[in-house]
Structures are given as structure tokens and as C-alpha cells.
Coordinates of C-alpha atoms and ligand atoms in Angstrom, one line a residue:
M3 CA -19.1 -46.4 -74.8
S4 CA -16.1 -42.6 -74.3
N5 CA -14.3 -42.4 -71.5
V6 CA -12.8 -38.9 -71.6
V7 CA -10.3 -36.9 -69.7
I8 CA -11.0 -33.2 -69.5
V9 CA -7.8 -31.1 -68.6
G10 CA -6.4 -27.3 -69.1
T11 CA -3.1 -27.0 -71.4
Q12 CA -2.4 -24.1 -69.9
W13 CA -1.6 -22.7 -66.3
G14 CA -5.3 -23.7 -65.6
D15 CA -8.6 -21.0 -65.4
E16 CA -8.6 -22.0 -68.8
G17 CA -12.7 -22.2 -68.3
K18 CA -12.6 -25.8 -67.8
G19 CA -15.6 -26.0 -65.0
K20 CA -17.5 -24.4 -68.4
I21 CA -16.4 -27.5 -70.6
V22 CA -17.2 -29.9 -67.7
D23 CA -20.5 -29.0 -66.7
L24 CA -21.2 -28.9 -70.3
L25 CA -19.9 -32.4 -71.2
S26 CA -21.4 -34.0 -68.3
E27 CA -25.0 -34.0 -69.5
F28 CA -23.1 -36.8 -71.5
A29 CA -21.8 -38.0 -68.4
D30 CA -22.9 -41.3 -66.2
I31 CA -20.3 -40.3 -63.2
V32 CA -18.0 -37.0 -63.1
V33 CA -14.6 -37.2 -61.3
R34 CA -11.7 -35.2 -60.0
F35 CA -8.3 -36.8 -60.1
Q36 CA -6.2 -34.2 -58.0
G37 CA -5.8 -31.0 -56.4
G38 CA -8.2 -29.4 -54.1
N39 CA -9.1 -26.4 -53.3
N40 CA -6.9 -24.6 -54.8
A41 CA -9.1 -25.5 -58.1
G42 CA -11.8 -22.5 -58.6
H43 CA -14.7 -23.9 -61.1
T44 CA -16.6 -21.1 -62.5
M45 CA -20.0 -22.2 -64.3
V46 CA -23.1 -19.9 -65.7
V47 CA -25.9 -21.8 -66.0
N48 CA -29.4 -19.6 -67.1
G49 CA -27.3 -16.4 -66.1
K50 CA -26.9 -18.3 -62.5
Q51 CA -23.8 -18.4 -61.3
F52 CA -21.9 -21.0 -59.8
I53 CA -18.4 -21.6 -58.7
S54 CA -17.0 -25.1 -56.5
H55 CA -13.9 -25.5 -56.0
L56 CA -13.9 -29.3 -54.9
V57 CA -17.1 -30.7 -56.1
P58 CA -17.3 -32.3 -59.4
S59 CA -19.0 -29.4 -61.9
G60 CA -21.2 -31.7 -63.0
I61 CA -22.6 -31.8 -60.3
L62 CA -25.3 -29.0 -61.8
Q63 CA -25.9 -31.5 -64.8
K64 CA -27.3 -34.0 -61.9
K65 CA -25.1 -36.2 -62.1
I66 CA -22.8 -38.8 -59.6
C67 CA -20.1 -36.9 -58.6
L68 CA -16.6 -38.7 -57.6
I69 CA -14.2 -37.1 -55.6
G70 CA -10.4 -39.7 -56.7
N71 CA -8.1 -40.2 -54.3
G72 CA -5.6 -38.2 -55.8
V73 CA -7.5 -35.6 -54.7
V74 CA -6.4 -33.6 -50.8
V75 CA -9.3 -32.7 -49.2
D76 CA -9.7 -30.1 -47.1
P77 CA -13.0 -30.6 -45.0
A78 CA -14.0 -27.4 -43.9
V79 CA -14.4 -26.4 -47.3
L80 CA -15.3 -29.3 -49.3
L81 CA -19.1 -29.0 -46.5
E82 CA -19.1 -25.4 -46.6
E83 CA -19.0 -26.2 -50.2
I84 CA -21.9 -29.0 -49.7
D85 CA -24.2 -26.3 -47.9
Y86 CA -24.2 -23.3 -50.7
L87 CA -25.2 -26.1 -52.5
N88 CA -27.3 -26.9 -51.4
S89 CA -28.4 -23.0 -50.1
K90 CA -28.3 -22.5 -54.7
G91 CA -30.9 -26.3 -54.8
I92 CA -28.1 -28.1 -55.4
D93 CA -29.1 -31.4 -54.7
I94 CA -25.8 -33.3 -53.3
G95 CA -26.6 -36.5 -50.7
P96 CA -24.7 -39.1 -49.9
E97 CA -25.4 -41.0 -53.5
K98 CA -24.6 -38.4 -56.2
L99 CA -21.3 -37.0 -54.0
R100 CA -19.0 -39.7 -53.0
I101 CA -15.5 -39.3 -51.7
S102 CA -12.0 -41.7 -51.6
E103 CA -11.5 -43.2 -48.7
K104 CA -8.0 -43.0 -49.6
A105 CA -7.8 -39.3 -50.5
H106 CA -5.5 -37.0 -48.2
I107 CA -7.2 -34.7 -45.8
I108 CA -5.9 -31.1 -45.7
M109 CA -5.4 -29.9 -41.8
P110 CA -5.2 -27.4 -39.8
Y111 CA -1.9 -27.6 -39.8
H112 CA -1.3 -28.1 -44.0
K113 CA -2.4 -23.9 -43.4
Q114 CA -0.6 -22.7 -41.5
V115 CA 2.6 -24.2 -43.2
D116 CA 1.5 -23.4 -46.8
L117 CA 2.0 -19.6 -45.6
A118 CA 3.9 -19.2 -43.4
R119 CA 6.5 -20.7 -45.8
E120 CA 5.5 -18.4 -47.7
K121 CA 5.6 -15.0 -46.0
M122 CA 9.2 -16.3 -45.0
N123 CA 10.0 -17.0 -48.7
G124 CA 9.3 -13.2 -49.7
D125 CA 9.7 -12.0 -53.4
K126 CA 11.3 -15.8 -53.9
K127 CA 7.7 -17.2 -53.2
I128 CA 5.8 -19.8 -55.1
G129 CA 3.0 -17.6 -55.1
T130 CA 0.4 -20.4 -53.7
T131 CA -3.6 -20.0 -53.1
G132 CA -2.2 -20.9 -49.9
R133 CA -4.9 -23.5 -49.1
G134 CA -2.5 -25.7 -47.8
I135 CA -2.0 -28.2 -51.2
G136 CA 1.8 -28.8 -51.1
P137 CA 1.9 -28.9 -47.5
S138 CA -0.8 -31.5 -47.6
Y139 CA 1.1 -33.5 -51.0
E140 CA 3.9 -33.0 -48.5
D141 CA 2.8 -35.7 -46.4
K142 CA 1.1 -37.8 -48.3
A143 CA 4.9 -38.6 -50.7
T144 CA 6.2 -38.3 -46.7
R145 CA 4.1 -41.0 -45.2
R146 CA 2.8 -38.5 -42.9
G147 CA -1.1 -37.8 -43.9
I148 CA -4.2 -38.4 -42.8
R149 CA -6.4 -40.5 -44.9
F150 CA -10.9 -40.4 -44.6
V151 CA -10.9 -44.2 -44.2
E152 CA -8.5 -43.0 -41.1
L153 CA -10.9 -40.4 -40.3
L154 CA -13.1 -42.9 -39.7
D155 CA -11.0 -44.2 -37.2
S156 CA -11.2 -41.5 -33.7
E157 CA -8.7 -43.7 -32.5
V158 CA -6.2 -44.0 -35.3
F159 CA -7.1 -39.9 -35.9
S160 CA -6.5 -39.5 -33.1
E161 CA -2.1 -41.5 -32.9
R162 CA -2.3 -40.1 -36.7
V163 CA -2.7 -36.4 -35.3
D164 CA -0.3 -37.2 -32.0
I165 CA 2.3 -38.2 -33.6
I166 CA 2.9 -35.3 -36.3
L167 CA 1.5 -32.7 -35.2
K168 CA 4.4 -32.5 -32.4
E169 CA 6.6 -32.2 -35.2
K170 CA 4.3 -30.0 -37.7
N171 CA 3.9 -27.2 -34.0
F172 CA 8.0 -27.9 -33.8
Y173 CA 8.4 -27.2 -36.8
L174 CA 6.4 -24.1 -36.8
K175 CA 7.0 -22.2 -33.8
N176 CA 10.9 -22.8 -34.5
Y177 CA 11.1 -22.8 -37.6
L178 CA 8.8 -20.2 -38.8
S179 CA 7.2 -18.2 -36.1
S180 CA 3.9 -19.0 -35.9
D181 CA 1.8 -19.9 -34.1
T182 CA 1.2 -23.6 -32.7
L183 CA -1.4 -25.9 -33.3
D184 CA -3.8 -27.2 -30.4
F185 CA -4.0 -31.1 -30.5
N186 CA -7.4 -31.2 -28.8
E187 CA -9.7 -28.2 -30.8
I188 CA -8.5 -30.2 -34.0
I189 CA -9.3 -33.8 -32.5
D190 CA -12.9 -32.0 -31.5
L191 CA -13.1 -30.0 -34.9
Y192 CA -12.0 -33.0 -37.4
K193 CA -14.4 -35.1 -35.4
N194 CA -17.7 -33.4 -35.6
Y195 CA -16.7 -33.8 -40.2
S196 CA -16.0 -36.9 -39.7
K197 CA -19.6 -37.8 -38.1
K198 CA -20.9 -34.9 -41.1
L199 CA -19.0 -37.2 -44.1
A200 CA -18.7 -40.7 -43.6
P201 CA -21.5 -41.3 -45.1
Y202 CA -19.7 -39.6 -48.8
I203 CA -17.4 -42.3 -47.8
T204 CA -16.3 -44.7 -50.0
N205 CA -14.4 -46.9 -52.1
I206 CA -13.8 -44.6 -55.7
S207 CA -12.3 -47.5 -57.6
I208 CA -14.9 -49.3 -56.9
V209 CA -17.7 -48.0 -57.8
I210 CA -15.8 -46.4 -61.0
D211 CA -15.1 -50.1 -62.2
E212 CA -19.0 -51.2 -61.3
A213 CA -20.7 -47.7 -63.6
I214 CA -17.8 -48.7 -66.7
K215 CA -18.6 -52.5 -66.3
A216 CA -22.0 -51.4 -67.1
G217 CA -21.3 -49.2 -69.7
K218 CA -21.8 -46.0 -68.0
Q219 CA -19.5 -43.1 -69.2
I220 CA -16.9 -41.8 -67.3
L221 CA -15.9 -37.5 -67.6
F222 CA -12.7 -37.5 -66.1
E223 CA -12.2 -33.2 -64.3
G224 CA -8.9 -31.9 -63.7
A225 CA -7.3 -29.2 -62.3
Q226 CA -5.1 -26.3 -62.5
G227 CA -3.3 -26.8 -66.0
T228 CA -0.2 -29.0 -67.8
H229 CA 2.1 -26.6 -67.1
L230 CA 1.5 -26.3 -63.7
D231 CA 2.5 -30.3 -63.2
I232 CA 5.0 -30.8 -60.6
D233 CA 6.6 -32.6 -63.1
H234 CA 6.1 -31.9 -66.0
G235 CA 5.5 -28.1 -65.8
T236 CA 7.7 -24.3 -64.6
Y237 CA 9.1 -26.0 -61.9
P238 CA 8.9 -25.0 -58.8
Y239 CA 6.2 -22.9 -59.7
V240 CA 3.9 -25.2 -60.4
T241 CA 1.6 -27.0 -58.4
S242 CA 2.1 -30.5 -55.6
S243 CA 0.4 -33.1 -58.3
N244 CA 0.2 -34.1 -61.0
T245 CA -2.5 -32.4 -63.8
V246 CA -1.3 -34.4 -67.2
S247 CA -4.5 -36.9 -68.1
G248 CA -1.6 -40.1 -67.0
N249 CA -3.6 -39.4 -63.5
A250 CA -7.1 -39.3 -64.4
C251 CA -5.7 -43.3 -63.8
C252 CA -3.7 -43.2 -61.1
G253 CA -6.1 -40.1 -59.3
A254 CA -8.9 -41.9 -60.0
G255 CA -8.5 -46.0 -59.4
I256 CA -8.0 -47.0 -62.9
G257 CA -6.3 -48.6 -65.2
P258 CA -5.3 -46.5 -68.5
K259 CA -7.2 -48.9 -71.2
E260 CA -10.7 -47.7 -70.2
I261 CA -9.5 -43.9 -71.7
T262 CA -11.0 -42.9 -75.0
G263 CA -10.5 -39.5 -75.6
V264 CA -8.2 -36.7 -73.7
I265 CA -9.4 -33.3 -75.3
G266 CA -7.4 -30.2 -73.9
I267 CA -8.6 -27.0 -72.7
V268 CA -7.4 -23.8 -74.7
K269 CA -7.8 -19.5 -73.5
A270 CA -7.3 -18.4 -76.3
Y271 CA -5.2 -16.4 -74.7
T272 CA -2.9 -17.1 -72.0
T273 CA -3.0 -16.2 -68.2
R274 CA -1.3 -17.0 -65.1
V275 CA -1.2 -16.4 -61.3
G276 CA 2.0 -16.9 -59.3
Q277 CA 4.9 -16.1 -59.9
G278 CA 7.5 -17.4 -62.4
P279 CA 8.5 -17.3 -66.5
F280 CA 5.5 -16.4 -68.4
P281 CA 7.8 -15.3 -72.4
A282 CA 4.5 -14.4 -74.2
E283 CA 3.6 -12.3 -71.8
L284 CA 1.1 -9.0 -72.3
F285 CA 2.6 -5.6 -69.9
D286 CA 0.8 -2.9 -72.4
A287 CA -2.7 -2.0 -73.0
T288 CA -3.8 -4.4 -75.0
G289 CA -2.3 -7.3 -71.7
D290 CA -5.0 -4.5 -70.1
K291 CA -8.5 -4.8 -72.3
I292 CA -7.6 -9.1 -72.7
Q293 CA -7.4 -8.9 -68.6
K294 CA -10.8 -6.5 -68.5
N295 CA -12.4 -8.3 -70.3
G296 CA -12.0 -11.7 -69.8
A297 CA -12.6 -10.7 -66.9
E298 CA -9.3 -12.4 -65.4
F299 CA -9.0 -12.1 -61.7
G300 CA -8.6 -16.0 -60.1
A301 CA -11.8 -17.9 -58.9
T302 CA -9.9 -18.6 -55.9
T303 CA -7.9 -15.2 -54.6
G304 CA -9.4 -13.5 -56.4
R305 CA -5.8 -12.3 -58.0
K306 CA -5.5 -10.0 -61.3
R307 CA -4.5 -12.9 -63.9
R308 CA -1.8 -12.0 -65.7
C309 CA -2.5 -11.8 -69.3
G310 CA -0.2 -12.8 -72.8
W311 CA -0.7 -14.8 -76.1
L312 CA -1.5 -17.5 -76.9
D313 CA 1.3 -19.6 -77.1
T314 CA 1.9 -22.5 -79.3
V315 CA 5.0 -23.4 -77.3
M316 CA 3.1 -25.3 -74.2
L317 CA 0.6 -25.9 -76.5
R318 CA 2.7 -27.8 -79.0
N319 CA 3.8 -29.3 -75.2
S320 CA 0.5 -30.1 -73.7
V321 CA -0.8 -32.1 -76.5
R322 CA 2.3 -34.4 -75.9
L323 CA 2.7 -34.8 -73.2
N324 CA -1.9 -35.7 -71.9
G325 CA -2.4 -36.9 -75.9
L326 CA -4.7 -35.1 -76.7
T327 CA -7.0 -35.7 -79.1
G328 CA -9.0 -32.9 -79.2
L329 CA -9.6 -29.1 -77.6
A330 CA -11.4 -26.9 -76.5
V331 CA -11.2 -23.3 -77.6
T332 CA -12.7 -21.1 -74.4
K333 CA -12.9 -17.3 -73.8
L334 CA -13.0 -16.8 -77.8
D335 CA -15.5 -13.0 -77.7
V336 CA -12.9 -12.0 -75.4
L337 CA -10.2 -11.5 -77.9
G338 CA -13.5 -9.3 -80.4
G339 CA -12.0 -5.8 -80.9
I340 CA -8.0 -6.4 -81.2
K341 CA -7.2 -5.4 -84.3
S342 CA -4.4 -7.8 -85.2
L343 CA -3.4 -11.3 -82.2
N344 CA -0.5 -12.6 -81.9
I345 CA -0.4 -16.1 -81.8
C346 CA 3.6 -17.0 -80.3
T347 CA 5.3 -20.0 -82.4
G348 CA 8.6 -20.2 -80.8
Y349 CA 11.4 -18.7 -78.5
E350 CA 14.3 -17.0 -79.8
Y351 CA 16.8 -17.9 -77.3
D352 CA 20.7 -16.7 -77.0
G353 CA 20.7 -16.4 -80.9
S354 CA 18.5 -19.2 -81.8
I355 CA 15.4 -21.1 -81.7
I356 CA 13.9 -23.7 -79.7
H357 CA 10.4 -25.1 -80.6
D358 CA 10.4 -26.8 -77.7
F359 CA 10.0 -25.7 -74.1
P360 CA 12.4 -25.6 -71.6
A361 CA 12.7 -27.0 -68.6
N362 CA 15.3 -25.0 -67.0
L363 CA 13.9 -21.6 -66.2
K364 CA 16.4 -19.6 -66.3
V365 CA 16.5 -20.2 -69.7
L366 CA 12.1 -20.1 -70.1
A367 CA 12.7 -16.4 -68.7
A368 CA 14.8 -15.3 -71.4
C369 CA 13.4 -17.1 -73.9
K370 CA 12.3 -13.5 -76.5
P371 CA 8.7 -15.2 -78.0
I372 CA 8.6 -15.3 -82.2
Y373 CA 4.8 -13.7 -83.0
E374 CA 2.9 -15.0 -86.2
T375 CA 0.2 -11.8 -86.2
M376 CA -3.1 -12.4 -87.7
L377 CA -6.4 -10.2 -88.3
G378 CA -8.8 -10.2 -85.2
W379 CA -12.4 -9.5 -85.9
S380 CA -14.7 -6.7 -84.1
E381 CA -17.8 -8.9 -84.7
D382 CA -19.7 -9.8 -81.0
I383 CA -19.3 -14.0 -81.4
S384 CA -21.0 -14.1 -78.1
S385 CA -24.7 -15.2 -79.9
I386 CA -22.7 -17.5 -82.5
R387 CA -23.4 -21.1 -83.0
K388 CA -22.1 -23.0 -85.4
I389 CA -18.9 -23.1 -87.1
E390 CA -20.0 -21.5 -90.3
G391 CA -21.6 -18.8 -88.4
L392 CA -18.1 -17.1 -87.2
P393 CA -16.5 -14.1 -88.9
Q394 CA -13.8 -15.2 -90.9
N395 CA -10.7 -13.9 -89.2
T396 CA -12.1 -16.2 -86.2
R397 CA -12.9 -18.9 -88.4
N398 CA -8.6 -17.7 -89.8
Y399 CA -7.1 -17.9 -85.7
L400 CA -9.2 -21.7 -85.0
S401 CA -7.0 -22.9 -88.0
R402 CA -4.4 -22.3 -87.6
I403 CA -4.2 -23.5 -84.1
E404 CA -4.8 -26.7 -85.1
E405 CA -2.6 -25.8 -88.0
L406 CA 0.2 -24.9 -85.4
I407 CA -0.7 -27.8 -82.8
K408 CA -2.0 -30.7 -84.9
T409 CA -5.4 -31.2 -83.2
P410 CA -8.3 -30.8 -83.8
V411 CA -10.6 -27.6 -82.3
N412 CA -14.3 -30.4 -80.9
I413 CA -15.2 -27.3 -79.3
V414 CA -15.3 -23.3 -78.7
S415 CA -16.6 -21.2 -76.0
V416 CA -17.9 -17.5 -77.1
G417 CA -19.4 -16.4 -73.7
P418 CA -18.8 -17.8 -70.3
G419 CA -22.8 -19.3 -70.1
R420 CA -23.2 -23.0 -71.0
D421 CA -25.5 -22.6 -73.8
E422 CA -22.4 -20.6 -75.5
T423 CA -20.9 -23.2 -77.2
I424 CA -19.5 -24.6 -80.5
V425 CA -19.8 -28.0 -80.6
I426 CA -18.4 -29.2 -84.0
N427 CA -17.3 -33.4 -82.3
N428 CA -18.6 -35.0 -79.4
P429 CA -16.3 -36.2 -77.6
F430 CA -18.8 -38.9 -75.7
Ligands
IMP744 P1 -0.7 -24.4 -54.7 O1 -1.7 -24.9 -55.3 O2 -2.1 -23.5 -54.0 O3 0.4 -25.1 -54.0 O4 -0.2 -23.2 -56.0 C1 0.9 -23.1 -56.0 C2 1.3 -22.3 -57.5 O5 -0.3 -23.2 -58.3 C3 0.9 -20.8 -57.8 O6 1.3 -20.7 -58.6 C4 -1.4 -20.7 -58.1 O7 -1.0 -19.6 -58.3 C5 -1.3 -22.2 -58.9 N1 -2.8 -22.6 -58.9 C6 -3.0 -23.0 -57.6 N2 -4.1 -23.7 -58.5 C7 -4.3 -23.2 -59.9 C8 -5.9 -22.9 -59.7 O8 -6.7 -24.1 -60.0 N3 -5.6 -21.9 -61.3 C9 -4.7 -21.4 -61.6 N4 -3.7 -21.3 -60.5 C10 -3.8 -22.2 -59.7

């Protein structure tokens, strides 16, 4: 029996959706454990593209999908996504999708505060997705959040909104110079959400526990990436939850002894959306080529992603923080046609060489990448399904990653489609 966690190792957008979709075939249940609809998971099956923001990527494999207590859920977005998937012929009733009663709800003031704050901060902004994720986690920590269990009780829900909204409206009007929100409108809107979502809401921890006892296999789907983790990422240019594998336990309600493997998704190069330092960032024609060939636009916001070389200082950090047991290298095909490829192996800072990812952002911003250069390949690798079939230079690139971060490559993705994959070692 295997229970596997999948996490991003960089700054998100590593292609987790595709790998989760692929590996879901071997799982009985797929669980999202953190983040919210700031995530955008793209899956391509039989040439058809699907994007999900909240529903776990296991839905296309017709698996039971759970949204854990660690996720913050915008009910409007979830209902839209349920309709979208249903319209694509994917059955997503309460027998397929369950939401934790302890998951926190994104309220209209969360989105409004997120957007108004970013506007006020000007060039000091975080570059958030504007979905209200940060303000929602903030309220969770300050005990001003509202969970699904409260949404189901209309009296408690109204009481909570009444108290919280007074403070939010004061802040919106007097500090953020933004519009205020109407109590009755919120109550009516959320009453409707409550009615529609009630059949989906349950105790996820019990569902997972019973499944594990029955010998079922669970896949835990992370969102964002290790360097966007609230504790371990490039703070404050991070998201508001723990994106590392340890949070799979907390955000789903299970103990760590159940986890049997942790797969880190590594994009063959590095990208980042939003603000914050990025030592191996490219500002030249190669960066533009990668951005174009990799269609590096955010699945949630449509923003152009910043592109750079693969950075193994970051990856070593990820191996340690997540306890990675294997890697899935994605978008390897995108590097095709680039004559020589750089891999960042360390940083130069103030005359010395740094091998560990610094916490101080001023230091990180001043770090100069130290590169090792490898020969690229010009062949189209997207139709290759066996590791032995890859060009020698491509195999050298993969082997060097393994050596530099001391973790085996289990899966290689050579195109967006589910089948455009080389599985060397299946973690299930
Ligand atoms: P927030 O999560 O909307 O608060 O945004 C905080 C930071 O995390 C910003 O830099 C976002 O661009 C980034 N971010 C949030 N979600 C994702 C994601 O799914 N992929 C990549 N970056 C993300």
C-alpha cells in the first residue's frame, strides 16, 4: 500500500496537474491539502485541455477527490468548476467530491482586501493572484475565519459575518479607501452556496482514515511550490500556506506515518510569477524562447511567467524540506533546440560561494548564479516513451540533475499530454 505526496520544488507551475492526473490512475483517492483557487492545474487528455483550480486533478481519472481542511475555498469558484467539469462530461457529484467541514471559506471581503492592498502597495506589492487567499488564511490564524461547518448553520454563519464584517468594512473604507460590502447581500449569496454545497461537506480525516484501513492508496496533491511556502519560501513573496510535504498531514488530517513517498515536481528550467528575487532569471533571447516554447503564462491569472535556468541550489533546498524520495522532471521537451544549457549549482555572494538557499532576501537578490554548462539537444523528444530512447545529451542533463541533488528521477514529462511521459519508477 502506498500513499504518495506530490509537491512543487520551485515557485509553482511545475506541471503538478499533469503528474497528479497521470499517477491518479494508481490511487483510489486524491486529496488537495493547501492553497485555494490561486492554483491552476492544467491537464491534457486525448488532446483536450482541462484546467482546475480547486477540484483535485484526480477527477479526470474518475477517482474520489477530497478538498482538505488546509485548503481555503471560494464557494463561487468551486460551484463554477463543478459546472464546468460536468459540462465536459466529467461526473462530479458528492460521491466523487467531498469537502472538509473544517476548510475555511473565502468571503467577498477577502478578495476585496487582497486587491485593494496590492493596489495600495504599488511597486512594493507581492503580485498575488488577487483571489483573497492571503486575507483568508490571515483570518484563520486570527480566529476570524468561517469554516464550512459554520456555513451549514445559518444562525452561526450570520452571527459570524455580522461581527467580522463591521471590522472589515471599517478597514476597507478608512484604510484601503475601497468600497464596503453589504451584510444582507453576503448572507443571501452564501445561503445559496450552503444549499448547493451541503451534500459535499464532511469529515475528510475520517474518510481518509477509513480508506487507509481498507488498504486503499492515497495521492496528496500539493499546490504552488516549495519556494512559495509561507515558512520556507522567499518571504514575503510567498503564498499564505505551507506548500511543503509535511503539510499534507496537517491539511488533510492524517499522521505522518501513513506517507510512503514524496515526489517533487521539477520543471526542467525555472519560472516564477509575481515579484521577488530569482537568481537564475534570464533576460535575453533564450529566456524569451523558453517562455514562448513552454507557453509560460499563468493558468489562473494569464500573467507571463519569468523564466530562467534550472537552479539546483533551490532543488537541494526542496529535497531536504520535503524529504523527496523521487523527482518528476517536466517540460523537458521545451529545452529542445537550445545549443547549450546552464544549470545553476551555487551562488556567488560578496566574494564567497553559497551552496544553501539564503533566507535573507537582500542576500538572495544580490546572489550571482554559478553555472555549469551542458550540451543541449535538437531532436524532438515528445514521442519518446523510454528513457533509453532519449538523445544522449538529454540523458546527460537528467543524470546531472540526479547527481547534483542526490535524488532519482522517477518520471520524465516530454509534452503536455498524459501519454507524453516516460515512467522510470512508479511511486505507487
Ligand atoms: P497568493 O497566493 O495569491 O497570495 O499570491 C502570493 C504569491 O504566490 C504570488 O507571487 C503569486 O504569483 C504566487 N502564486 C500563488 N499561487 C500560485 C501558483 O499556483 N503558481 C505559481 N505562483 C503562485
